[in-house]
mmCIF file of C-alpha atoms and ligand atoms in Angstrom:
data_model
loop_
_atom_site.group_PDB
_atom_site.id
_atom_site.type_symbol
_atom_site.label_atom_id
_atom_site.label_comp_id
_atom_site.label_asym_id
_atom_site.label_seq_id
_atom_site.Cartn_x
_atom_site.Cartn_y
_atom_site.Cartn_z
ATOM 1 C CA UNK A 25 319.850 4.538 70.728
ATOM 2 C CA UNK A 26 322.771 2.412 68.948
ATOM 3 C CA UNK A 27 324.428 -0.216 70.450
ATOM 4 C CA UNK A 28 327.666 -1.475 69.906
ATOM 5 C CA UNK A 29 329.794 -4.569 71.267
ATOM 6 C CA UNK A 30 333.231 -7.039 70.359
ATOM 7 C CA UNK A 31 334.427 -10.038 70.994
ATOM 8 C CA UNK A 32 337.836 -11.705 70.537
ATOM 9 C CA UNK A 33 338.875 -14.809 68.156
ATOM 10 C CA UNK A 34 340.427 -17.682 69.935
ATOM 11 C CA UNK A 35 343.242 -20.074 68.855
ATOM 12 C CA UNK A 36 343.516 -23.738 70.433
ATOM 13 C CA UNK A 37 346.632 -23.517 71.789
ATOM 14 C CA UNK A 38 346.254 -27.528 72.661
ATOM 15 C CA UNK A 39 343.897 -30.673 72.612
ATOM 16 C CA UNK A 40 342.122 -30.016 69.313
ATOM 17 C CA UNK A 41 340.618 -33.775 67.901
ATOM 18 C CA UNK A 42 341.672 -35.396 71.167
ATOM 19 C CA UNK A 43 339.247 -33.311 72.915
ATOM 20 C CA UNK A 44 336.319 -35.138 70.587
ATOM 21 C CA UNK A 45 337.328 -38.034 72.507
ATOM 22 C CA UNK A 46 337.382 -36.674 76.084
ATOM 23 C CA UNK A 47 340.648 -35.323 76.440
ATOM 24 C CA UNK A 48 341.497 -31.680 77.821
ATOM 25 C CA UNK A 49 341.649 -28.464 75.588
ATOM 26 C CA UNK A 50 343.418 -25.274 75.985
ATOM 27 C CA UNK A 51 342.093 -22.119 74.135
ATOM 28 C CA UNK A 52 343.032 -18.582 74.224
ATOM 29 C CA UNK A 53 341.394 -15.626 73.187
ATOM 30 C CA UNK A 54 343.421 -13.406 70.942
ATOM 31 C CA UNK A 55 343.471 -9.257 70.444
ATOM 32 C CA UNK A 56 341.753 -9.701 67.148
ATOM 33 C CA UNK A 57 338.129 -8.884 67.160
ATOM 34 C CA UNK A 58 334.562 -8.828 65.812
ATOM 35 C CA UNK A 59 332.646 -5.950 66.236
ATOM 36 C CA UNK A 60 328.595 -5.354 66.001
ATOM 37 C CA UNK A 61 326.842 -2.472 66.147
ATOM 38 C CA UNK A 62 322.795 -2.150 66.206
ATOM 39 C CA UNK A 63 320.725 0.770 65.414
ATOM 40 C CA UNK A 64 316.835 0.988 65.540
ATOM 41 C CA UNK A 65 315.005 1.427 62.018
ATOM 42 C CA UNK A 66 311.735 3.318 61.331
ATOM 43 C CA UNK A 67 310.598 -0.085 58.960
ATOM 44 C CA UNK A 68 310.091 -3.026 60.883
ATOM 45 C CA UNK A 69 312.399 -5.913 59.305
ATOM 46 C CA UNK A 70 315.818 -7.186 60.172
ATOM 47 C CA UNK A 71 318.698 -5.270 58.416
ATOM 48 C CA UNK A 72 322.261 -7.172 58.110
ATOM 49 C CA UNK A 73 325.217 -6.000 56.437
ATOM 50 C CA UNK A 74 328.705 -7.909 56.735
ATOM 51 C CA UNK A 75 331.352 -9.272 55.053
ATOM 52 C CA UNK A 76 330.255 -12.822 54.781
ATOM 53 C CA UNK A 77 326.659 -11.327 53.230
ATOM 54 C CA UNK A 78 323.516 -8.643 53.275
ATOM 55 C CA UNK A 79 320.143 -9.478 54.151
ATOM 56 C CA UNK A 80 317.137 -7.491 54.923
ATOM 57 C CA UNK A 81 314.095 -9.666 56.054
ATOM 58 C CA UNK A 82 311.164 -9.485 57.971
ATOM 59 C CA UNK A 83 311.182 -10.849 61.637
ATOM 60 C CA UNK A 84 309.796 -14.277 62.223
ATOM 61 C CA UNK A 85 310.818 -16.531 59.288
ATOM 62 C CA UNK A 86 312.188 -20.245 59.549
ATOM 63 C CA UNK A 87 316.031 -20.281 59.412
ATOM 64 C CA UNK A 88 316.136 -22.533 56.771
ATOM 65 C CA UNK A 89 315.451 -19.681 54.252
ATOM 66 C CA UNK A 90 318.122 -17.487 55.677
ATOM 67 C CA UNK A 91 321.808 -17.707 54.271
ATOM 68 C CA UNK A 92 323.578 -20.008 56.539
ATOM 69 C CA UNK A 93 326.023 -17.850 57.660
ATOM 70 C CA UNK A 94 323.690 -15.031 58.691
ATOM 71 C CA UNK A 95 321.402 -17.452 60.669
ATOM 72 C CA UNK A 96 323.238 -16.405 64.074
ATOM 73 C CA UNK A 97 322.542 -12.726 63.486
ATOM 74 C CA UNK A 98 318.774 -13.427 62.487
ATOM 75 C CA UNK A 99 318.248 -15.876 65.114
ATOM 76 C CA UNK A 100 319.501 -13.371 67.861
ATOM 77 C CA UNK A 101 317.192 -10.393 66.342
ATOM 78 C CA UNK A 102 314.369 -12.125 65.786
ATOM 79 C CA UNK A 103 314.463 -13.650 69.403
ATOM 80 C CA UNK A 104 314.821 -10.016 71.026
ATOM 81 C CA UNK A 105 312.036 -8.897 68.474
ATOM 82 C CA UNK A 106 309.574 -11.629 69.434
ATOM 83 C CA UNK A 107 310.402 -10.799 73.295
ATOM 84 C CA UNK A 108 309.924 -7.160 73.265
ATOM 85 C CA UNK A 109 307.829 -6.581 70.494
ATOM 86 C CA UNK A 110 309.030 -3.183 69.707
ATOM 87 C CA UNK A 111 307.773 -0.931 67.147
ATOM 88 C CA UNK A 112 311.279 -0.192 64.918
ATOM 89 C CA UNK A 113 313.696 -2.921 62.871
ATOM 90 C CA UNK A 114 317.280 -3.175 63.856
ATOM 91 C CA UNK A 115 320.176 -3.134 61.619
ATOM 92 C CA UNK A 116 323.226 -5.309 62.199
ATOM 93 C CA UNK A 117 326.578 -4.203 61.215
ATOM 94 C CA UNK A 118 329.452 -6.317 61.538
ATOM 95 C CA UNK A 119 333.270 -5.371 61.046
ATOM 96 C CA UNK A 120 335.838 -8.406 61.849
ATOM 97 C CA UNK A 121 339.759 -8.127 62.004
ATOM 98 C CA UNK A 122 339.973 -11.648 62.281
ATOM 99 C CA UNK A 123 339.728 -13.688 58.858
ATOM 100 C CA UNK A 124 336.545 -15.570 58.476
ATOM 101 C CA UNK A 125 335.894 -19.428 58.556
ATOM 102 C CA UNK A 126 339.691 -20.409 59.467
ATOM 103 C CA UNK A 127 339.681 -21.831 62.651
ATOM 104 C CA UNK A 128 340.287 -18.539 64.364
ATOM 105 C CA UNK A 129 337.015 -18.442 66.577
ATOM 106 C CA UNK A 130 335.159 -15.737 63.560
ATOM 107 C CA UNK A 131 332.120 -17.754 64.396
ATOM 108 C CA UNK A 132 331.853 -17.617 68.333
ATOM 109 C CA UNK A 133 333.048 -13.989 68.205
ATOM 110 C CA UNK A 134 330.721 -13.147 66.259
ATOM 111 C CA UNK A 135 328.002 -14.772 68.343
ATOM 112 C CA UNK A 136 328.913 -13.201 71.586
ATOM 113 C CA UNK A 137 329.323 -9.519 69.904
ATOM 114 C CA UNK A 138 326.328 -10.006 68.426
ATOM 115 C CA UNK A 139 324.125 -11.129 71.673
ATOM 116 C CA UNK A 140 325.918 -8.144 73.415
ATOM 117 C CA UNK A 141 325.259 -5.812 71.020
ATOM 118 C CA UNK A 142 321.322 -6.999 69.547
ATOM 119 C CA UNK A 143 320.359 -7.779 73.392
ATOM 120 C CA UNK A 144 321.783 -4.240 74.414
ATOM 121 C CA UNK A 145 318.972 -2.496 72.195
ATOM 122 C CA UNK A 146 316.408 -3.758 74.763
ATOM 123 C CA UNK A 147 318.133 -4.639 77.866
ATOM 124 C CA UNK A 148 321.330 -4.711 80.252
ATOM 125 C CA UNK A 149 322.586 -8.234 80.851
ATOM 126 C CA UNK A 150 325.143 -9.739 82.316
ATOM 127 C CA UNK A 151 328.062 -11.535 80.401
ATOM 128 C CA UNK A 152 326.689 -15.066 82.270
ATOM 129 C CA UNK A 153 323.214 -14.167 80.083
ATOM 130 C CA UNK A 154 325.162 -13.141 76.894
ATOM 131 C CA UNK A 155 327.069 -16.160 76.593
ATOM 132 C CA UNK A 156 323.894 -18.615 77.271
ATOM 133 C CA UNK A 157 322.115 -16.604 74.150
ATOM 134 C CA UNK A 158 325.379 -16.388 71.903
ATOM 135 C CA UNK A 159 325.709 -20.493 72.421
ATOM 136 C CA UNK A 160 322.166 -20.668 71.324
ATOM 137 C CA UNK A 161 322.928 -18.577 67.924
ATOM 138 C CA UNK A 162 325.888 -20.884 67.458
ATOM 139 C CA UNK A 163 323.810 -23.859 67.432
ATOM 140 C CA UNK A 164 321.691 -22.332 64.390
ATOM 141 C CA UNK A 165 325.108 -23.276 62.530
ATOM 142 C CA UNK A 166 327.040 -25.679 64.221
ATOM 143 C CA UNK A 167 324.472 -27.673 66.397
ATOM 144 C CA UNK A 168 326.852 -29.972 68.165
ATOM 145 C CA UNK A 169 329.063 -27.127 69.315
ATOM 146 C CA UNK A 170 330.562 -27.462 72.748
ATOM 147 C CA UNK A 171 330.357 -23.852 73.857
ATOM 148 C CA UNK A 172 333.841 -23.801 74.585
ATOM 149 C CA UNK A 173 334.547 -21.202 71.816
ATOM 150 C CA UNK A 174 331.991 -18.906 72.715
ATOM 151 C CA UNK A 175 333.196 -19.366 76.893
ATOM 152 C CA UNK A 176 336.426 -18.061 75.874
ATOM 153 C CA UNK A 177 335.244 -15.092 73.735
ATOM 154 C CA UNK A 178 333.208 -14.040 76.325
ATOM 155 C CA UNK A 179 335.307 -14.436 79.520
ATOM 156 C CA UNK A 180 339.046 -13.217 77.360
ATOM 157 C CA UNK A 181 342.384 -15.062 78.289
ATOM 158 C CA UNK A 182 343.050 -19.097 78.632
ATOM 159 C CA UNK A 183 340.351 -21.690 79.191
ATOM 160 C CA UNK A 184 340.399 -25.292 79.585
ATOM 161 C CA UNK A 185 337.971 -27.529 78.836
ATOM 162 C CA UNK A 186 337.112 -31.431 78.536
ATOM 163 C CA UNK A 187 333.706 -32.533 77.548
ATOM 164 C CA UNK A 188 333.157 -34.655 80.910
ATOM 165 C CA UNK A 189 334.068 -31.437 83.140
ATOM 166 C CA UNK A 190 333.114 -28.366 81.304
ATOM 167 C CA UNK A 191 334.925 -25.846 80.992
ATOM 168 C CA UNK A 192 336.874 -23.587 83.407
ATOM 169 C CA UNK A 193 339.437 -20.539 83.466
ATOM 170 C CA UNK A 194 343.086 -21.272 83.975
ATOM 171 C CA UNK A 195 343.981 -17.839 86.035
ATOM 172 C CA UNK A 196 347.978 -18.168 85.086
ATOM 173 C CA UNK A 197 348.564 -14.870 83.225
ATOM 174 C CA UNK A 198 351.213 -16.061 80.796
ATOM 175 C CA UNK A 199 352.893 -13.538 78.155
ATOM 176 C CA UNK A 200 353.415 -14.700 74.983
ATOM 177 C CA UNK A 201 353.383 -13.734 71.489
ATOM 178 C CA UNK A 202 351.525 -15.466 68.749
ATOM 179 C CA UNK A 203 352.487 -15.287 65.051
ATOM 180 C CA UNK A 204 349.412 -16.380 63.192
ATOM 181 C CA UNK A 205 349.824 -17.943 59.722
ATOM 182 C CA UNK A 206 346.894 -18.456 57.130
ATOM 183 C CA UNK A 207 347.019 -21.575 55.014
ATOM 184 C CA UNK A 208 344.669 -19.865 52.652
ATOM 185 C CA UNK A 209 343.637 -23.679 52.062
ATOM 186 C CA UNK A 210 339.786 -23.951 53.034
ATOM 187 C CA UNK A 211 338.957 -26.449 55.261
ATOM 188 C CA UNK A 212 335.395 -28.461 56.870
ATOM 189 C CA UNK A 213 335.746 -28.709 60.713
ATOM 190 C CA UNK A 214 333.150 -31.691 60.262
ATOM 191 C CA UNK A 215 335.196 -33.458 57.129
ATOM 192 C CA UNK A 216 338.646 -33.300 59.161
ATOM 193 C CA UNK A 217 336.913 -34.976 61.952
ATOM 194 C CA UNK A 218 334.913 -37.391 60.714
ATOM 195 C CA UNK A 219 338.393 -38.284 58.803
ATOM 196 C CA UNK A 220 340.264 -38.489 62.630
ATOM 197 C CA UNK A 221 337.439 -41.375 63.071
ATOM 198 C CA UNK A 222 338.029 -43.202 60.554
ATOM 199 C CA UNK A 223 342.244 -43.110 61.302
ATOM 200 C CA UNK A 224 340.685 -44.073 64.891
ATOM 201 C CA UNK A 225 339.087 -47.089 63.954
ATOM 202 C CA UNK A 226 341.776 -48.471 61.961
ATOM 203 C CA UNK A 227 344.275 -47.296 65.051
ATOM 204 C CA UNK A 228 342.211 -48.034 67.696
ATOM 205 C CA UNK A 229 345.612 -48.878 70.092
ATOM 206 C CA UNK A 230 347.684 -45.876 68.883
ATOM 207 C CA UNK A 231 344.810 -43.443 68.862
ATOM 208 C CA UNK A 232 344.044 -44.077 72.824
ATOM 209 C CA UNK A 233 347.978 -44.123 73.431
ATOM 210 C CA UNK A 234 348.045 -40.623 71.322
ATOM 211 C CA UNK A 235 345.151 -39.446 73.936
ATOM 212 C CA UNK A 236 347.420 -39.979 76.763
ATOM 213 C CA UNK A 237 350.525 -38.172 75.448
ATOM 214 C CA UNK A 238 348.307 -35.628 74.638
ATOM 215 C CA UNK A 239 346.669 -35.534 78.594
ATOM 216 C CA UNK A 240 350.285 -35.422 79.942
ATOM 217 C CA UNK A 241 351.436 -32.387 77.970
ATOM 218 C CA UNK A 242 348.385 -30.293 78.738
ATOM 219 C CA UNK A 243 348.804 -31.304 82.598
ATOM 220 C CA UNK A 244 352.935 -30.179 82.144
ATOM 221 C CA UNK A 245 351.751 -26.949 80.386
ATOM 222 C CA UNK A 246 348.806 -25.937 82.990
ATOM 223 C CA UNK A 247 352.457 -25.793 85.491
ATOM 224 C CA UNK A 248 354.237 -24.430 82.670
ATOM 225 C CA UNK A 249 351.550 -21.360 82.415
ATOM 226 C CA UNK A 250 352.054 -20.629 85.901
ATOM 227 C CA UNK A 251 355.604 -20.247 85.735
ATOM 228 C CA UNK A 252 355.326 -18.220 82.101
ATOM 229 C CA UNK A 253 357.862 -20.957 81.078
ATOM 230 C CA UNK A 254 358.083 -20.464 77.239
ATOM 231 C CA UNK A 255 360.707 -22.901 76.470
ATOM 232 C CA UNK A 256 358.743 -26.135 77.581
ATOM 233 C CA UNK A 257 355.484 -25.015 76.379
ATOM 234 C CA UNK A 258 356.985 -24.314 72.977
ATOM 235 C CA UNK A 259 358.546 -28.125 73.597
ATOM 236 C CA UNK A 260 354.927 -29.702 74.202
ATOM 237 C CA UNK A 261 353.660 -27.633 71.358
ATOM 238 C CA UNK A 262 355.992 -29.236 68.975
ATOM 239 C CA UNK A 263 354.678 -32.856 70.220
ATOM 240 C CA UNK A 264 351.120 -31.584 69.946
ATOM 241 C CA UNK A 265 352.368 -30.900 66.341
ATOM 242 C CA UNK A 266 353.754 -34.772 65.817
ATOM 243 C CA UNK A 267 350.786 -35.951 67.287
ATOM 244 C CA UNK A 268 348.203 -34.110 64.986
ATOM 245 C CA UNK A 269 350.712 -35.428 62.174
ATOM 246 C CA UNK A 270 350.345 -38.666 63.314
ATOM 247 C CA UNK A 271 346.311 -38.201 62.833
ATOM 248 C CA UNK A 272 346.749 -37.449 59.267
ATOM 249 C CA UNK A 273 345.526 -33.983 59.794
ATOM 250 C CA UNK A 274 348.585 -31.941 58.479
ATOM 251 C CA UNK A 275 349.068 -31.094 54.969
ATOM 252 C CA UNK A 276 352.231 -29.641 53.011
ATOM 253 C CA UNK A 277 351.726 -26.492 53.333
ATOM 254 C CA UNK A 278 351.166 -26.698 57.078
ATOM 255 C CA UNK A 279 353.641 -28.677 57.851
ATOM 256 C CA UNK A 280 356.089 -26.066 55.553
ATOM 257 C CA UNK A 281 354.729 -23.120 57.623
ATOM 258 C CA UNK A 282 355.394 -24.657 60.969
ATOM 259 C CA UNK A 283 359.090 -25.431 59.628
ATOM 260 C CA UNK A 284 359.744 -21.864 59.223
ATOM 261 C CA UNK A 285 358.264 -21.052 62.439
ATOM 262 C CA UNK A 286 360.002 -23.355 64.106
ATOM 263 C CA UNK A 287 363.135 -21.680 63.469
ATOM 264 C CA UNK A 288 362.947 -18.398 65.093
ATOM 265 C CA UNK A 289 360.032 -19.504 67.746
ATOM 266 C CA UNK A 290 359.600 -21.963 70.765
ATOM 267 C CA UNK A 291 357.486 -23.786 68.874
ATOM 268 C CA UNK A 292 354.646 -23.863 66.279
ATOM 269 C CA UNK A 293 351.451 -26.203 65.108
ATOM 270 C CA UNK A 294 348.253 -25.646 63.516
ATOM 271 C CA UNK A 295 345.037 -24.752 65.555
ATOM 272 C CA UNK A 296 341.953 -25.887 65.067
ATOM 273 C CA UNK A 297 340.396 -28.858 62.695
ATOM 274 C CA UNK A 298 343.761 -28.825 60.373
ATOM 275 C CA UNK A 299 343.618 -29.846 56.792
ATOM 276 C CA UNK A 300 344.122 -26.065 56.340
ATOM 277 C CA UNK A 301 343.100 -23.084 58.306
ATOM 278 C CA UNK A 302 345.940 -22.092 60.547
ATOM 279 C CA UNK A 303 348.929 -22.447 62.484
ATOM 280 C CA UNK A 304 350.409 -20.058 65.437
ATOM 281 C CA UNK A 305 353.567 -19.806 66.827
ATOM 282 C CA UNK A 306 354.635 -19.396 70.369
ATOM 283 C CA UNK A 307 357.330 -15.877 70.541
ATOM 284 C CA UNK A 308 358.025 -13.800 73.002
ATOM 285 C CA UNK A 309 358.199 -10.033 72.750
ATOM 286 C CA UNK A 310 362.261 -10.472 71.025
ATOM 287 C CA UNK A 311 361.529 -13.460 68.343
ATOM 288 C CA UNK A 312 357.993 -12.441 67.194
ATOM 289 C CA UNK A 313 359.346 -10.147 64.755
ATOM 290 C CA UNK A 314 362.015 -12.320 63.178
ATOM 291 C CA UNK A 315 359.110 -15.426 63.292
ATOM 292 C CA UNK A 316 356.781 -12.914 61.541
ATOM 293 C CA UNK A 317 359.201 -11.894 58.755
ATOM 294 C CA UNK A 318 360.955 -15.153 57.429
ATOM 295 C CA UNK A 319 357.146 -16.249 57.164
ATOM 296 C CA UNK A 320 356.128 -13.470 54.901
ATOM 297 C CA UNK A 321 359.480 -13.858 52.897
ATOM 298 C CA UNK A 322 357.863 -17.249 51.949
ATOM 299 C CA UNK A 323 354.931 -15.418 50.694
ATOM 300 C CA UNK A 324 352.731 -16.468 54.070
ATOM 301 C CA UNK A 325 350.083 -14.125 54.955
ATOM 302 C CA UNK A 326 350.848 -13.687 58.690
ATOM 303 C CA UNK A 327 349.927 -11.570 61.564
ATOM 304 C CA UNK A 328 350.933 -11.220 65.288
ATOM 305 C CA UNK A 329 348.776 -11.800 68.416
ATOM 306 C CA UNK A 330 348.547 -11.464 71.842
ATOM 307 C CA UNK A 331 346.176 -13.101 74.809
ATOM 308 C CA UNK A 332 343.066 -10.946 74.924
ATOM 309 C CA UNK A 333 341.959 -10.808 78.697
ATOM 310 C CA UNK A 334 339.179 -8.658 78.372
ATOM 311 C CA UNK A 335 336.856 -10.619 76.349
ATOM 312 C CA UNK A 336 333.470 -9.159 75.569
ATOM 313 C CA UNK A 337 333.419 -5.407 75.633
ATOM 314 C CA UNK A 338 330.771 -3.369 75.226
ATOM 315 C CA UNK A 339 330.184 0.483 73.948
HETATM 316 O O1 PMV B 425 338.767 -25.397 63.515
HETATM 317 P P1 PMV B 425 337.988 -25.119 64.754
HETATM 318 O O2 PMV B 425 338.448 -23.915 65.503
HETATM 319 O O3 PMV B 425 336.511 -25.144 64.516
HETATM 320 O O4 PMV B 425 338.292 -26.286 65.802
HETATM 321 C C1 PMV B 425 337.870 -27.604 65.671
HETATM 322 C C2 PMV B 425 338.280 -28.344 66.902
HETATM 323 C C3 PMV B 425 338.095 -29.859 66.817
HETATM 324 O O5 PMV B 425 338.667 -30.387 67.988
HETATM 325 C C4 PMV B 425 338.785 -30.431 65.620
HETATM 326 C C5 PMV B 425 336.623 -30.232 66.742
HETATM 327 C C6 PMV B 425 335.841 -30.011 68.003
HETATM 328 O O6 PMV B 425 334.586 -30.017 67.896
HETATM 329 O O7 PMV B 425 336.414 -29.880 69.096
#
């Protein structure tokens, strides 16, 4: 029996840094996804094959001699193999059509898809179960992580989340376009932040007064969602954008990106930890196309997107 299951990326469509320090987030999963698929082998080791690296291994060795970004995958198998002790291997494929390691959730999708998928050799569970074991494979890389990414993968569509409350599905079923940019320009989640601290320290008073413009746009957009209002969430996103400038998080080449963008869209800014990675632009169905293709005259490599409400799917 083969088993087979995908999850979405995610953009942060507000709150990134700000959230570190207890403000709200809003993320959104996006139609782009990671799939994994499992088959049982006759020898009894772990198989992996993916983009990001191969490994075949047998079961019950210490993470810290498996390649970093493969820990997830080994973690997940060798949990399922220690729990059912079965008498085959499993190999892990895994085909992504989001790009890797730029802010676009590659991580937590590939988490989720591969709890669905490695779990689904051995037993039926419910996405509630999936997401608790795909938050525990995301620790083997980032230990700190929130679970927020990996909450949105699973569930599809808009979540928000603050680290006091959790984090919780906004229902509003906007419809909106994305035009996703690539930067190209590789960036450490844990460098870009530990940089925001040190601006905080030195900005103590306009760091907290940043944190409150940034809690009053999010509550104006959670309305705005509801009413599918485009124009004022593209507004707020263009703040969001000033204040992640003001953070020191932007770069040249974002900040030329969002320019264009900004043209032809209601508004762009980057997602995620910044110093490179991505930015997204809010479109509709008429203006996607134009935002798309005055980015790639420029020589961006850029893609469109839509909300993914489905989430985790299985096969
Ligand atoms: O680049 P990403 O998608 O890993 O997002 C980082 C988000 C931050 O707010 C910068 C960090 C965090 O842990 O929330």
């Amino acid at each position: 029996m083969n088993s087979k299951a995908s999850a979405p990326g995610k953009i942060i469509l507000f709150g990134e840094h700000f959230v570190v320090y207890g403000t709200k987030a809003i993320l959104c999963a996006i139609n782009k996804r990671i799939t994994v698929s499992v088959e049982k082998t006759l020898e009894n080791n772990i198989l992996i094959d993916s983009s990001v690296g191969n490994l075949k291994s047998e079961p019950d060795k210490s993470l810290n001699e498996i390649d970093f970004q493969l820990r997830p995958f080994y973690f997940l198998a060798d949990m399922m193999i220690k729990k059912y002790n079965p008498k085959f291997g499993l190999k892990i494929r895994v085909d992504s059509e989001i790009p890797l390691g730029v802010g676009l959730g590659s991580s937590s999708a590939c988490c989720v898809a591969a709890a669905a998928a490695i779990s689904g050799i051995f037993a039926k569970k419910s996405k509630d179960e999936i997401l608790e074991i795909a938050i525990e494979a995301e620790k083997t890389i980032f230990p700190n992580t929130s679970g927020a990414d990996c909450t949105v993968c699973t569930y599809g569509g808009l979540i928000k989340y603050d680290k006091k409350n959790g984090h919780s599905k906004i229902l509003s079923k906007p419809n909106f376009h994305l035009a996703i940019a690539n930067s190209k320009i590789k960036h450490s989640t844990k460098e870009v932040v530990s940089k925001v601290k040190q601006f905080k320290e030195k900005n103590e008073e306009k760091f907290s007064n940043l944190c409150k413009e940034e809690s009053n746009i999010i509550e104006d957009v959670l309305i705005c969602l509801k009413k599918n209002d485009l124009l004022e969430i593209g507004k707020n996103i263009m703040k969001n954008q000033e204040y992640l400038e003001a953070i020191g998080i932007s770069n040249e080449k974002l900040q030329d990106m969002i320019k264009i963008a900004n043209q032809s869209s209601f508004g762009a800014k980057i997602t995620g930890a910044g110093g490179g990675g991505c930015i997204f632009a809010l479109t509709d169905a008429e203006n996607i196309q134009s935002t798309l293709k005055k980015l790639k005259e420029q020589n961006y490599d850029c893609f469109s997107a839509e909300i993914d409400y489905k989430g985790l799917d299985t096969f």
